[in-house]
PDB file of C-alpha atoms and ligand atoms in Angstrom:
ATOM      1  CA  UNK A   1      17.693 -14.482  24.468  1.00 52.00           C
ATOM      2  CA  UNK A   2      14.852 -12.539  25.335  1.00 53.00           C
ATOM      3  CA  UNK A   3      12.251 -13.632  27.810  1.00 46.00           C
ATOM      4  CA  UNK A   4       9.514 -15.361  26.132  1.00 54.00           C
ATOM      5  CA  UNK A   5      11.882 -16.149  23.158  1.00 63.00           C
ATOM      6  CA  UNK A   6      12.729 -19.818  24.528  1.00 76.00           C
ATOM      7  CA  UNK A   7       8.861 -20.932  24.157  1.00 93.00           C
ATOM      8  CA  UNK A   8       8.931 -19.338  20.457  1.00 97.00           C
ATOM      9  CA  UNK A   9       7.839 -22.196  17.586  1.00 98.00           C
ATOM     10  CA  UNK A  10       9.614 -20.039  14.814  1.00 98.00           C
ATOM     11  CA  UNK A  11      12.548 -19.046  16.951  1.00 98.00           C
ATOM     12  CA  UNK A  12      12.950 -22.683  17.846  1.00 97.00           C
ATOM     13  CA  UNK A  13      12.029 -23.457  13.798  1.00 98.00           C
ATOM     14  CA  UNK A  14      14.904 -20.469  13.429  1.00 98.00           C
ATOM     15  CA  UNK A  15      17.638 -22.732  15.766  1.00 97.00           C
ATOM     16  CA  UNK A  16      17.188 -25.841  13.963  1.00 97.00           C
ATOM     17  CA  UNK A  17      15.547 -27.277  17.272  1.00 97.00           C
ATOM     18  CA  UNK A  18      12.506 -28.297  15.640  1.00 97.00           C
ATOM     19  CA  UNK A  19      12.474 -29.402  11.994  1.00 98.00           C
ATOM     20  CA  UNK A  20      11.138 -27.851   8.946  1.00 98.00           C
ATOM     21  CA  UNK A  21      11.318 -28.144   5.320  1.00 98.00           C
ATOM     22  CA  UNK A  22      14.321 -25.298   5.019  1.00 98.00           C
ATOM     23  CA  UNK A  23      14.777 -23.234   1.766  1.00 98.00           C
ATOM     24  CA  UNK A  24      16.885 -20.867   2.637  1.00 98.00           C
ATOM     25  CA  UNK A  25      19.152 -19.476   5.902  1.00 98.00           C
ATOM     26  CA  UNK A  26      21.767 -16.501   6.141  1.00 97.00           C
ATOM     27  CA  UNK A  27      23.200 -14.734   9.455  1.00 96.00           C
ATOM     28  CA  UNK A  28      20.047 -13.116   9.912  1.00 96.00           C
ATOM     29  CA  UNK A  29      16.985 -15.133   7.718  1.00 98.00           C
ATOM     30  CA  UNK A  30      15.557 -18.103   7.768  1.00 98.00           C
ATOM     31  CA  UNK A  31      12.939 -19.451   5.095  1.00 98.00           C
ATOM     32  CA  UNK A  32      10.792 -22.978   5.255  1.00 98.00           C
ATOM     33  CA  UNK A  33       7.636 -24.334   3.612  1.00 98.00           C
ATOM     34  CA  UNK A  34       4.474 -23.667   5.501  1.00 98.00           C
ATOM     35  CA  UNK A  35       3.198 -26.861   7.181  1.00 98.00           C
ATOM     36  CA  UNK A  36      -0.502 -26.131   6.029  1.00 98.00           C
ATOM     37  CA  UNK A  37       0.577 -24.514   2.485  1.00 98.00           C
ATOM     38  CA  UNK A  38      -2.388 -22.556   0.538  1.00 96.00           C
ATOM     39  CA  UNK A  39      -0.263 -23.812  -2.521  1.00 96.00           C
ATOM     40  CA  UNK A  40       2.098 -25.866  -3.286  1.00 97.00           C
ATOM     41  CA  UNK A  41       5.538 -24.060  -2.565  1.00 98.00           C
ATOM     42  CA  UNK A  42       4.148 -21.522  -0.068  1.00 98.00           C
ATOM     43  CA  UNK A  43       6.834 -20.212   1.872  1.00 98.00           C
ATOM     44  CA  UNK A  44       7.302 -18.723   4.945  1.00 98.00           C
ATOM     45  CA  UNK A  45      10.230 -15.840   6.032  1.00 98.00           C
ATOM     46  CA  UNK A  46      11.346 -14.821   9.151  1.00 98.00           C
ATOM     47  CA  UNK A  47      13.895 -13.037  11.041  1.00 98.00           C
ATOM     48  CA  UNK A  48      16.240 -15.352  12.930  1.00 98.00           C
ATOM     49  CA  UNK A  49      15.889 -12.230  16.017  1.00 97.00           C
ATOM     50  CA  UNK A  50      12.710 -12.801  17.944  1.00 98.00           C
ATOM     51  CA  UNK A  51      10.239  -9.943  17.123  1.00 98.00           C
ATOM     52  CA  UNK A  52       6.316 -10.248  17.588  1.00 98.00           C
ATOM     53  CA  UNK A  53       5.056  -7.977  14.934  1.00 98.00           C
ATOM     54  CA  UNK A  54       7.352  -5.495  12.453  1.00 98.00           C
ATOM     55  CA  UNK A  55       6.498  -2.490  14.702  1.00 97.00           C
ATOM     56  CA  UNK A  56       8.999  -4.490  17.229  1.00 97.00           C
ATOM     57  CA  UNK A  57      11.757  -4.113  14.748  1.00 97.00           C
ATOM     58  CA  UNK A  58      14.166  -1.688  13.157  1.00 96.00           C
ATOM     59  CA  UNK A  59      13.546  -0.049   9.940  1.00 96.00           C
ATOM     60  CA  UNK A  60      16.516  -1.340   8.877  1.00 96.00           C
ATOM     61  CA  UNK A  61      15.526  -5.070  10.143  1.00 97.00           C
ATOM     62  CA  UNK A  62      12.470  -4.625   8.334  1.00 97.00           C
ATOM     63  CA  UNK A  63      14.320  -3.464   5.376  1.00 97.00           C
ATOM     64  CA  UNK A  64      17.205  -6.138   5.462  1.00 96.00           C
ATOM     65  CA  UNK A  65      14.031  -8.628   6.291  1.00 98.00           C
ATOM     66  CA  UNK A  66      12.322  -7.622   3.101  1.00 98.00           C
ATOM     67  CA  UNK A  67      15.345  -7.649   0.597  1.00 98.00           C
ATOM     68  CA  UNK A  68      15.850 -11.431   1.579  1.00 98.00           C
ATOM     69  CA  UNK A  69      11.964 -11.390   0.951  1.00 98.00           C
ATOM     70  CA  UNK A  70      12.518 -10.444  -2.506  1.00 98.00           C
ATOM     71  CA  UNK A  71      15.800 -12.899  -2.880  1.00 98.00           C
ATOM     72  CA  UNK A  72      13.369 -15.934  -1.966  1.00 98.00           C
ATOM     73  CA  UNK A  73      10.031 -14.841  -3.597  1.00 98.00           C
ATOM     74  CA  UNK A  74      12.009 -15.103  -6.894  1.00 98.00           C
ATOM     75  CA  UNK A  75      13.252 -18.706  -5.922  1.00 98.00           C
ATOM     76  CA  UNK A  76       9.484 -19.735  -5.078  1.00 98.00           C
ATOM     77  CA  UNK A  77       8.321 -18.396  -8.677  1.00 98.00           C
ATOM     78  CA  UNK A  78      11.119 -19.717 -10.443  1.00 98.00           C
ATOM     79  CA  UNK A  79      10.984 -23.012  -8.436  1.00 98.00           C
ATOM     80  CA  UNK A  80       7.037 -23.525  -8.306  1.00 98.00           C
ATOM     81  CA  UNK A  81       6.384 -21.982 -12.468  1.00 97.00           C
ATOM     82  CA  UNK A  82       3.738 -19.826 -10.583  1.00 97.00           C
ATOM     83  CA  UNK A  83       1.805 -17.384 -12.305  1.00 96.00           C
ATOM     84  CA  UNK A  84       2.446 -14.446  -9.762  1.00 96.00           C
ATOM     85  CA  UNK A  85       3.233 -14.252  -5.889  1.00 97.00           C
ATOM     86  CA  UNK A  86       1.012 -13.316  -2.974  1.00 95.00           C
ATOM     87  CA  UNK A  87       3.407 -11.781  -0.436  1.00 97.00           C
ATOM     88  CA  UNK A  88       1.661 -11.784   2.990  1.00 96.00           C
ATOM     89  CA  UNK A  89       2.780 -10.299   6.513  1.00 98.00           C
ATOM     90  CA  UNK A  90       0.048  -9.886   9.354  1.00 97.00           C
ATOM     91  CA  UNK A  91       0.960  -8.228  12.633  1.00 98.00           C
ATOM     92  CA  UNK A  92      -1.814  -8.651  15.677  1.00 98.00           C
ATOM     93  CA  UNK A  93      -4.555 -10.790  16.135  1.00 97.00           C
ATOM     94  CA  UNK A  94      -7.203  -8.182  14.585  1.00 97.00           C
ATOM     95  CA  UNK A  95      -5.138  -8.887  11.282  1.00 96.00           C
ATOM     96  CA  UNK A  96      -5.200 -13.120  11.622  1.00 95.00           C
ATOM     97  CA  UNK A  97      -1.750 -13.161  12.984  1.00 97.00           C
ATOM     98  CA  UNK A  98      -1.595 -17.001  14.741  1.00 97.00           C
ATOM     99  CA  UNK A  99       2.180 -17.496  15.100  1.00 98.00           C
ATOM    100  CA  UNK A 100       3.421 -14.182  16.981  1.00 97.00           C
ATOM    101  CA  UNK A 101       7.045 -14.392  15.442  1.00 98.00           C
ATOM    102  CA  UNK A 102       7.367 -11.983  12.583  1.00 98.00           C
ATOM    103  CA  UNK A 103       6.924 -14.038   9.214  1.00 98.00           C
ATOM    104  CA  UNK A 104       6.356 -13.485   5.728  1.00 98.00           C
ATOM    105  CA  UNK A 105       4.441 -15.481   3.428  1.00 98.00           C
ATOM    106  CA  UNK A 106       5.214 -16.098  -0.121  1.00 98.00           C
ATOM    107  CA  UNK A 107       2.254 -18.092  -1.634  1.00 97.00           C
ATOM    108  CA  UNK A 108       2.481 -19.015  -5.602  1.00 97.00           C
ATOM    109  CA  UNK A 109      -0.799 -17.910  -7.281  1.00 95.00           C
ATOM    110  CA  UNK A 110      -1.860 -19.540 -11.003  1.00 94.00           C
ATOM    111  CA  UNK A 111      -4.284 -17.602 -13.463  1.00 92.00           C
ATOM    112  CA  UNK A 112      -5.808 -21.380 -13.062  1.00 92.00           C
ATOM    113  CA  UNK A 113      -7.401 -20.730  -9.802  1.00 89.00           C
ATOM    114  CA  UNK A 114      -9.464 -17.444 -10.235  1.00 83.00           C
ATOM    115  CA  UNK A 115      -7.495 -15.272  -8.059  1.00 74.00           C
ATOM    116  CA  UNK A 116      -8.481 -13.847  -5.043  1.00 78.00           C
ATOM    117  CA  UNK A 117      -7.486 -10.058  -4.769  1.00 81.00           C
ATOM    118  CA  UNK A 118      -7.727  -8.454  -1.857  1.00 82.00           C
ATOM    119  CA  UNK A 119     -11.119  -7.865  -1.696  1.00 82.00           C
ATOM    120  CA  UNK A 120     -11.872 -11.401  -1.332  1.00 81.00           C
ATOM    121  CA  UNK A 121     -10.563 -11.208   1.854  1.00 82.00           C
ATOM    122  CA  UNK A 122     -12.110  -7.672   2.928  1.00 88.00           C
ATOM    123  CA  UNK A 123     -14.657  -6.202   1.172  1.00 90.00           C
ATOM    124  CA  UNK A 124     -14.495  -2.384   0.382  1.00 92.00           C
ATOM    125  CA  UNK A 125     -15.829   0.334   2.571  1.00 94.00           C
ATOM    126  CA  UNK A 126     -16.976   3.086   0.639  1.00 95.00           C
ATOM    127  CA  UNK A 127     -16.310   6.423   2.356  1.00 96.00           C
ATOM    128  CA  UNK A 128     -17.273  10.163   2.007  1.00 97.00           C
ATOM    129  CA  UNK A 129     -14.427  12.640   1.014  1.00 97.00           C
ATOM    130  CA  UNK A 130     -14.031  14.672   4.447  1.00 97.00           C
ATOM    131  CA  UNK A 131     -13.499  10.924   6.149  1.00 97.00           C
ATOM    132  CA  UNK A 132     -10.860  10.114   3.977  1.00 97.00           C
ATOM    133  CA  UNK A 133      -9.632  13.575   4.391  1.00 97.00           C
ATOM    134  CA  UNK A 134      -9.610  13.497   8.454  1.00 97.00           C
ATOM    135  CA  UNK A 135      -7.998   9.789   8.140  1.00 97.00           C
ATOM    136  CA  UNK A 136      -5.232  11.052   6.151  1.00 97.00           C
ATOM    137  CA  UNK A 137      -4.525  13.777   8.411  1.00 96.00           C
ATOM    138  CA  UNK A 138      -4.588  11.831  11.145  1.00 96.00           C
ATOM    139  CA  UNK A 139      -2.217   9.000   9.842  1.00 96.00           C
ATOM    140  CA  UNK A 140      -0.150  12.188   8.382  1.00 95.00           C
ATOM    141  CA  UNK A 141      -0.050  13.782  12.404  1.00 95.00           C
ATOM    142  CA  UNK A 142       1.431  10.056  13.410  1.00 94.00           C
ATOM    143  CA  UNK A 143       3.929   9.684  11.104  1.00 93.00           C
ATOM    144  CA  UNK A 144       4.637  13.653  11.585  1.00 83.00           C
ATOM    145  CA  UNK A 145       5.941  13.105  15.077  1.00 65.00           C
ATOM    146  CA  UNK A 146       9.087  11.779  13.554  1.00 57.00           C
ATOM    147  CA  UNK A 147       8.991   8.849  16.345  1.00 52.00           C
ATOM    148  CA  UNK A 148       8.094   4.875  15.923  1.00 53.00           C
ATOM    149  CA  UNK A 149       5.360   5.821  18.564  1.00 49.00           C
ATOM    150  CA  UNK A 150       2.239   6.730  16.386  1.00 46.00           C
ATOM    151  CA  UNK A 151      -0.065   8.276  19.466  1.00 46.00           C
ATOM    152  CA  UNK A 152      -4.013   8.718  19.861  1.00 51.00           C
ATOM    153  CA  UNK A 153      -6.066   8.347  17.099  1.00 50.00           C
ATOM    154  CA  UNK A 154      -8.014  11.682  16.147  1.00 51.00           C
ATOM    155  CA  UNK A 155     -10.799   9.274  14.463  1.00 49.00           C
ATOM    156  CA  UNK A 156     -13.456   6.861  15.621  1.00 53.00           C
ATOM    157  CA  UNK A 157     -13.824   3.808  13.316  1.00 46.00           C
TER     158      UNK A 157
HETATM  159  P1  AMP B 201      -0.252 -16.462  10.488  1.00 96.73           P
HETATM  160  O1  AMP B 201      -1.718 -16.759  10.440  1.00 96.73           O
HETATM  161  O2  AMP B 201       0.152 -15.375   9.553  1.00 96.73           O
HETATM  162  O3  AMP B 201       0.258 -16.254  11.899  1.00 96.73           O
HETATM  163  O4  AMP B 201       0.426 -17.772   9.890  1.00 96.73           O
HETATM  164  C1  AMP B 201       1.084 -18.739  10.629  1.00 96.73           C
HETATM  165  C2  AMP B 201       1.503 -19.810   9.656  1.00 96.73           C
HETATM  166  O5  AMP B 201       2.442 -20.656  10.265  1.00 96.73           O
HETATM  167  C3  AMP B 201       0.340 -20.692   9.183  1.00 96.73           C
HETATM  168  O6  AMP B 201       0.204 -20.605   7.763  1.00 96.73           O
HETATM  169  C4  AMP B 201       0.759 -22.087   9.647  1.00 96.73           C
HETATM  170  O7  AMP B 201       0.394 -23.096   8.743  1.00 96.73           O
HETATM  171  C5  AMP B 201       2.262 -21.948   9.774  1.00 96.73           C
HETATM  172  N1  AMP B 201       2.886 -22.869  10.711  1.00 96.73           N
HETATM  173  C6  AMP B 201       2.511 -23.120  11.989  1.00 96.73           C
HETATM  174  N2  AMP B 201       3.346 -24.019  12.544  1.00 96.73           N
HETATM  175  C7  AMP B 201       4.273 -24.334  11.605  1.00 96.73           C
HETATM  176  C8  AMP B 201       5.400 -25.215  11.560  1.00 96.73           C
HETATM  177  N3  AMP B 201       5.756 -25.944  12.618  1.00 96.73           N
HETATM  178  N4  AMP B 201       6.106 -25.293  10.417  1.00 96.73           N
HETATM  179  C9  AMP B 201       5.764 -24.559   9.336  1.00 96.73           C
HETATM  180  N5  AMP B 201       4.724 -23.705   9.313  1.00 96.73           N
HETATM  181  C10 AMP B 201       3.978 -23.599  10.430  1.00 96.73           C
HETATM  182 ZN1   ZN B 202      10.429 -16.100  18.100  1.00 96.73          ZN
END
C-alpha cells in the first residue's frame, strides 16, 4: 500500500471497505454507480491500484483500464436503453477532478435531453494559424522526447 492510499475513498470503495452499488470487479477493475448520477445508470471505473491521475500509470494500465472501459460502457447502454454514452476521465483540479483516484465515467445520454457536446462545457477558442502551428510543435517536441516526462512548455496560454 502506498502512503496516502489508506485515506483513499475509491481505494477503500475498491476493497469493499465502504459500500457501493457494484457492477462489475476483475483482478484489476472495479465499476459502481455514481452516488450523485447525471443519469440514471451513470457509472463510474477505476483501477483497483491507487493512481491520482492517468499520467501516474502505465500505458499498459491505462490501456488494460480502458478495455474494461469498453467491456462496461456496453453493459451501461445495453442495461440503461441509452441513446449514446458520454465517457468522461478528468485528471487535476484545473480539469474538475474532485475524487483524486483515477476514475472513468460512463454517463447514458438520450436524444430526449438535447445533448450537451462538448462545447457546452467549454466554449471554443478561435485561434490564428501560426498559434496552432507553434502549439502543435510544441506538444510534437514533448511527445518527441520519447519519455512520460513532457518538459517546459515553448507557449504562453
Ligand atoms: P470527479 O469530479 O471526476 O472527480 O468525479 C467524482 C465523482 O465521484 C462524482 O461524480 C461523485 O458523485 C462521485 N462520488 C463521490 N463519492 C462517491 C461514493 N462514495 N460513491 C460513488 N460515487 C462517489
Ligand atoms: Zn485510491
Amino acid at each position: 500500500m502506498t502512503e496516502g492510499e489508506g485515506g483513499c475513498l475509491f481505494c477503500k470503495i475498491a476493497r469493499g471497505e465502504i459500500p457501493s452499488k457494484k457492477v462489475y470487479e476483475d483482478a484489476n477493475v472495479f465499476a459502481f454507480l455514481d452516488i450523485n448520477p447525471r443519469n440514471p445508470g451513470h457509472t463510474l471505473v477505476i483501477p483497483k491500484k491507487h493512481a491520482a491521475t492517468i499520467l501516474e500509470m502505465g500505458e499498459k494500465d491505462v490501456g488494460a483500464l480502458y478495455e474494461r472501459v469498453r467491456y462496461v460502457a456496453a453493459g451501461v447502454q445495453a442495461g440503461t436503453k441509452a441513446d449514446g454514452l458520454s465517457i468522461v476521465q478528468s485528471n487535476g483540479k484545473a480539469a474538475g477532478q474532485v475524487v483524486t483516484h483515477v476514475h472513468v465515467h460512463i454517463i447514458p445520454r438520450y436524444l430526449s435531453e438535447g445533448p450537451v457536446s462538448l462545447e457546452g462545457v467549454l466554449g471554443v477558442k478561435k485561434m490564428a494559424d501560426e498559434t496552432l502551428d507553434g502549439i502543435a510543435a510544441s506538444i510534437k517536441k514533448s511527445i518527441g522526447n520519447g519519455s512520460e516526462e513532457t518538459g517546459e512548455s515553448d507557449f504562453d496560454f
